[in-house]
Tab-separated table of C-alpha atoms in Angstrom:
chain	number	residue	atom	x	y	z
X	1	MET	CA	39.931	73.195	63.978
X	2	LYS	CA	37.984	76.257	62.862
X	3	LYS	CA	38.365	77.971	66.260
X	4	SER	CA	42.165	77.630	66.223
X	5	LYS	CA	42.289	79.075	62.692
X	6	LEU	CA	40.114	81.993	63.850
X	7	LYS	CA	42.374	82.566	66.887
X	8	GLU	CA	45.419	82.504	64.599
X	9	ASN	CA	43.846	85.057	62.229
X	10	LEU	CA	42.845	87.310	65.136
X	11	LYS	CA	46.413	87.161	66.455
X	12	TYR	CA	47.782	88.306	63.059
X	13	LEU	CA	45.104	90.973	62.777
X	14	LEU	CA	45.999	92.281	66.243
X	15	ILE	CA	49.717	92.358	65.348
X	16	PHE	CA	48.884	94.205	62.116
X	17	LEU	CA	46.722	96.780	63.967
X	18	VAL	CA	49.418	97.415	66.587
X	19	GLY	CA	51.995	97.866	63.809
X	20	LEU	CA	49.675	100.224	61.945
X	21	ALA	CA	49.101	102.282	65.110
X	22	VAL	CA	52.869	102.571	65.681
X	23	ALA	CA	53.450	103.573	62.055
X	24	MET	CA	50.657	106.165	62.171
X	25	TYR	CA	51.838	107.774	65.431
X	26	PRO	CA	53.916	110.560	63.802
X	27	VAL	CA	51.088	111.479	61.420
X	28	ILE	CA	48.442	111.502	64.145
X	29	SER	CA	50.738	113.347	66.542
X	30	ARG	CA	51.510	116.065	63.970
X	31	LEU	CA	47.831	116.430	63.189
X	32	TYR	CA	47.074	116.776	66.895
X	33	TYR	CA	49.840	119.392	67.263
X	34	ARG	CA	48.510	121.303	64.254
X	35	VAL	CA	45.039	121.505	65.793
X	36	ASP	CA	46.470	122.414	69.206
X	37	SER	CA	48.751	125.177	67.853
X	38	THR	CA	45.847	126.620	65.839
X	39	ASN	CA	43.805	126.706	69.041
X	40	GLN	CA	46.703	128.369	70.908
X	41	VAL	CA	46.931	131.096	68.243
X	42	LYS	CA	43.152	131.656	68.345
X	43	GLU	CA	43.254	131.828	72.146
X	44	PHE	CA	46.001	134.492	71.980
X	45	ASP	CA	44.144	136.563	69.371
X	46	LYS	CA	40.879	136.387	71.329
X	47	ALA	CA	42.547	137.375	74.616
X	48	VAL	CA	44.321	140.314	72.939
X	49	LYS	CA	40.968	141.638	71.714
X	50	GLY	CA	39.884	141.792	75.359
X	51	LEU	CA	42.670	144.229	76.291
X	52	SER	CA	42.012	147.961	76.306
X	53	LYS	CA	43.859	150.318	73.954
X	54	GLU	CA	45.545	151.922	76.987
X	55	GLU	CA	46.765	148.534	78.231
X	56	LEU	CA	48.080	147.623	74.774
X	57	ASP	CA	49.875	150.971	74.426
X	58	LYS	CA	51.425	150.622	77.897
X	59	ARG	CA	52.652	147.089	77.194
X	60	LEU	CA	54.048	148.057	73.799
X	61	ALA	CA	55.875	151.060	75.336
X	62	LEU	CA	57.489	148.738	77.906
X	63	ALA	CA	58.487	146.268	75.176
X	64	LYS	CA	60.040	149.085	73.128
X	65	GLY	CA	61.779	150.289	76.294
X	66	TYR	CA	63.224	146.809	76.715
X	67	ASN	CA	64.431	146.824	73.099
X	68	ASP	CA	65.953	150.286	73.506
X	69	SER	CA	67.827	149.127	76.614
X	70	LEU	CA	69.364	146.313	74.544
X	71	ASN	CA	70.550	148.815	71.945
X	72	ASN	CA	71.855	151.204	74.617
X	73	VAL	CA	69.754	153.979	73.140
X	74	VAL	CA	70.392	157.166	75.078
X	75	SER	CA	67.200	159.089	75.635
X	76	LYS	CA	66.774	162.525	77.145
X	77	ASP	CA	63.149	161.715	77.943
X	78	PRO	CA	62.959	160.614	81.622
X	79	TYR	CA	59.785	158.601	80.950
X	80	ASP	CA	61.549	156.672	78.180
X	81	LYS	CA	64.408	155.810	80.586
X	82	LYS	CA	61.803	154.550	83.052
X	83	ASN	CA	60.255	152.387	80.289
X	84	GLN	CA	63.708	150.956	79.538
X	85	GLU	CA	64.308	150.001	83.187
X	86	GLU	CA	60.802	148.615	83.661
X	87	GLY	CA	61.011	146.751	80.369
X	88	ARG	CA	64.332	145.147	81.363
X	89	LYS	CA	62.890	143.941	84.675
X	90	ALA	CA	59.774	142.497	83.126
X	91	TYR	CA	61.391	140.620	80.207
X	92	ALA	CA	58.581	139.651	77.827
X	93	ARG	CA	55.846	139.708	80.495
X	94	MET	CA	54.513	142.924	79.007
X	95	LEU	CA	53.685	141.070	75.797
X	96	GLU	CA	52.384	137.860	77.367
X	97	VAL	CA	48.753	136.971	76.931
X	98	LYS	CA	47.759	133.461	77.972
X	99	GLU	CA	51.508	132.608	78.264
X	100	LYS	CA	52.159	133.591	74.635
X	101	ILE	CA	53.863	136.743	73.337
X	102	GLY	CA	52.501	136.399	69.818
X	103	HIS	CA	52.551	134.042	66.881
X	104	VAL	CA	54.567	133.669	63.701
X	105	GLU	CA	52.692	133.005	60.473
X	106	ILE	CA	54.690	131.526	57.584
X	107	PRO	CA	52.348	131.071	54.600
X	108	LYS	CA	54.988	129.436	52.354
X	109	ILE	CA	55.252	126.429	54.672
X	110	ASN	CA	51.667	126.622	55.944
X	111	GLN	CA	52.559	127.280	59.591
X	112	ASP	CA	51.077	129.611	62.212
X	113	LEU	CA	52.844	128.908	65.485
X	114	PRO	CA	52.549	130.398	68.971
X	115	ILE	CA	55.579	132.309	70.302
X	116	TYR	CA	56.586	131.919	73.961
X	117	ALA	CA	59.162	133.809	76.023
X	118	GLY	CA	62.421	131.910	76.448
X	119	THR	CA	63.995	128.907	74.803
X	120	SER	CA	63.717	126.163	77.397
X	121	GLU	CA	63.075	122.634	76.191
X	122	GLU	CA	59.523	122.887	77.547
X	123	VAL	CA	58.906	125.988	75.387
X	124	LEU	CA	60.486	124.466	72.281
X	125	GLN	CA	58.382	121.314	72.599
X	126	LYS	CA	55.171	123.331	72.335
X	127	GLY	CA	56.027	126.162	69.941
X	128	VAL	CA	58.453	128.893	68.965
X	129	GLY	CA	60.712	130.455	71.583
X	130	HIS	CA	61.978	134.030	71.809
X	131	LEU	CA	65.687	134.164	72.649
X	132	GLU	CA	66.096	136.270	75.776
X	133	GLY	CA	68.549	139.104	75.278
X	134	THR	CA	67.336	139.818	71.757
X	135	SER	CA	64.724	142.408	70.801
X	136	LEU	CA	61.122	141.611	71.550
X	137	PRO	CA	59.000	141.170	68.406
X	138	VAL	CA	57.492	144.667	68.285
X	139	GLY	CA	59.478	146.094	65.352
X	140	GLY	CA	61.457	149.298	65.400
X	141	LYS	CA	64.721	150.664	64.100
X	142	SER	CA	67.848	148.614	64.880
X	143	THR	CA	65.927	145.776	66.517
X	144	HIS	CA	66.841	142.138	65.979
X	145	THR	CA	64.477	139.480	67.251
X	146	VAL	CA	65.650	135.877	67.384
X	147	LEU	CA	62.948	133.202	67.277
X	148	THR	CA	63.833	129.549	67.725
X	149	ALA	CA	61.978	126.309	67.115
X	150	HIS	CA	62.748	122.647	66.620
X	151	ARG	CA	62.996	120.935	63.256
X	152	GLY	CA	62.253	117.294	62.683
X	153	LEU	CA	60.263	116.491	65.803
X	154	PRO	CA	58.126	113.388	65.334
X	155	THR	CA	55.266	115.140	67.137
X	156	ALA	CA	55.269	118.547	65.377
X	157	LYS	CA	56.608	120.110	62.183
X	158	LEU	CA	57.412	123.548	63.656
X	159	PHE	CA	60.390	124.841	61.576
X	160	THR	CA	61.014	121.513	59.771
X	161	ASP	CA	60.189	122.981	56.346
X	162	LEU	CA	61.936	126.323	56.887
X	163	ASN	CA	64.503	125.341	54.254
X	164	LYS	CA	61.723	125.697	51.644
X	165	MET	CA	61.739	129.474	52.163
X	166	LYS	CA	63.326	131.469	49.326
X	167	LYS	CA	64.486	135.044	48.909
X	168	GLY	CA	61.459	137.282	48.574
X	169	ASP	CA	59.120	135.059	50.640
X	170	VAL	CA	57.157	136.895	53.318
X	171	PHE	CA	56.290	135.866	56.871
X	172	TYR	CA	54.420	137.669	59.624
X	173	ILE	CA	54.853	138.161	63.347
X	174	HIS	CA	51.641	138.937	65.217
X	175	ASN	CA	52.143	140.658	68.574
X	176	ILE	CA	49.623	142.142	70.993
X	177	LYS	CA	48.910	145.193	68.857
X	178	GLU	CA	50.053	144.756	65.275
X	179	VAL	CA	51.181	142.418	62.540
X	180	LEU	CA	54.751	142.864	61.359
X	181	ALA	CA	55.631	141.676	57.836
X	182	TYR	CA	59.142	140.487	56.984
X	183	LYS	CA	60.662	139.531	53.670
X	184	VAL	CA	63.452	136.985	53.345
X	185	ILE	CA	66.428	138.879	51.910
X	186	ASP	CA	69.196	136.353	52.470
X	187	ILE	CA	69.542	132.671	53.249
């Protein structure tokens, strides 16, 4: 009689543990994503430090050339025109380091997320995407960068808490050479 009671209790314990594991999946998955995205950001920052100043300057010039070509900026400098054409051909590759083009740090919602070129589903499942056809995140006059990310994924927070941002809050975009600070001016 005791063995059947023990088997019955083990069966209920097993059912409870399976239920607990299912209920904890979103929490564990988000924690895993948080650790993974932190590692991705660190990997990007470390790889950028390994690039020479000349390489960084060249890549940034191409990225600015790409942005200028989007704004139809007319330049009399033949080298600038070349940068525009080269930048257009190489969309975002000039900023890529370890597949990432930077990371966006949003202190208000405690996020620091890797930025990838493009907005495919594969990209949006692992981080923030840069919308092709918009300015690359290198700053500059009349540039408009569009970054996209999911909200409400069970596996990662990403932009889920973006609605907590208020006017005056600051966020940062880290690219291969500099950190750009932005202030929320309208919602």
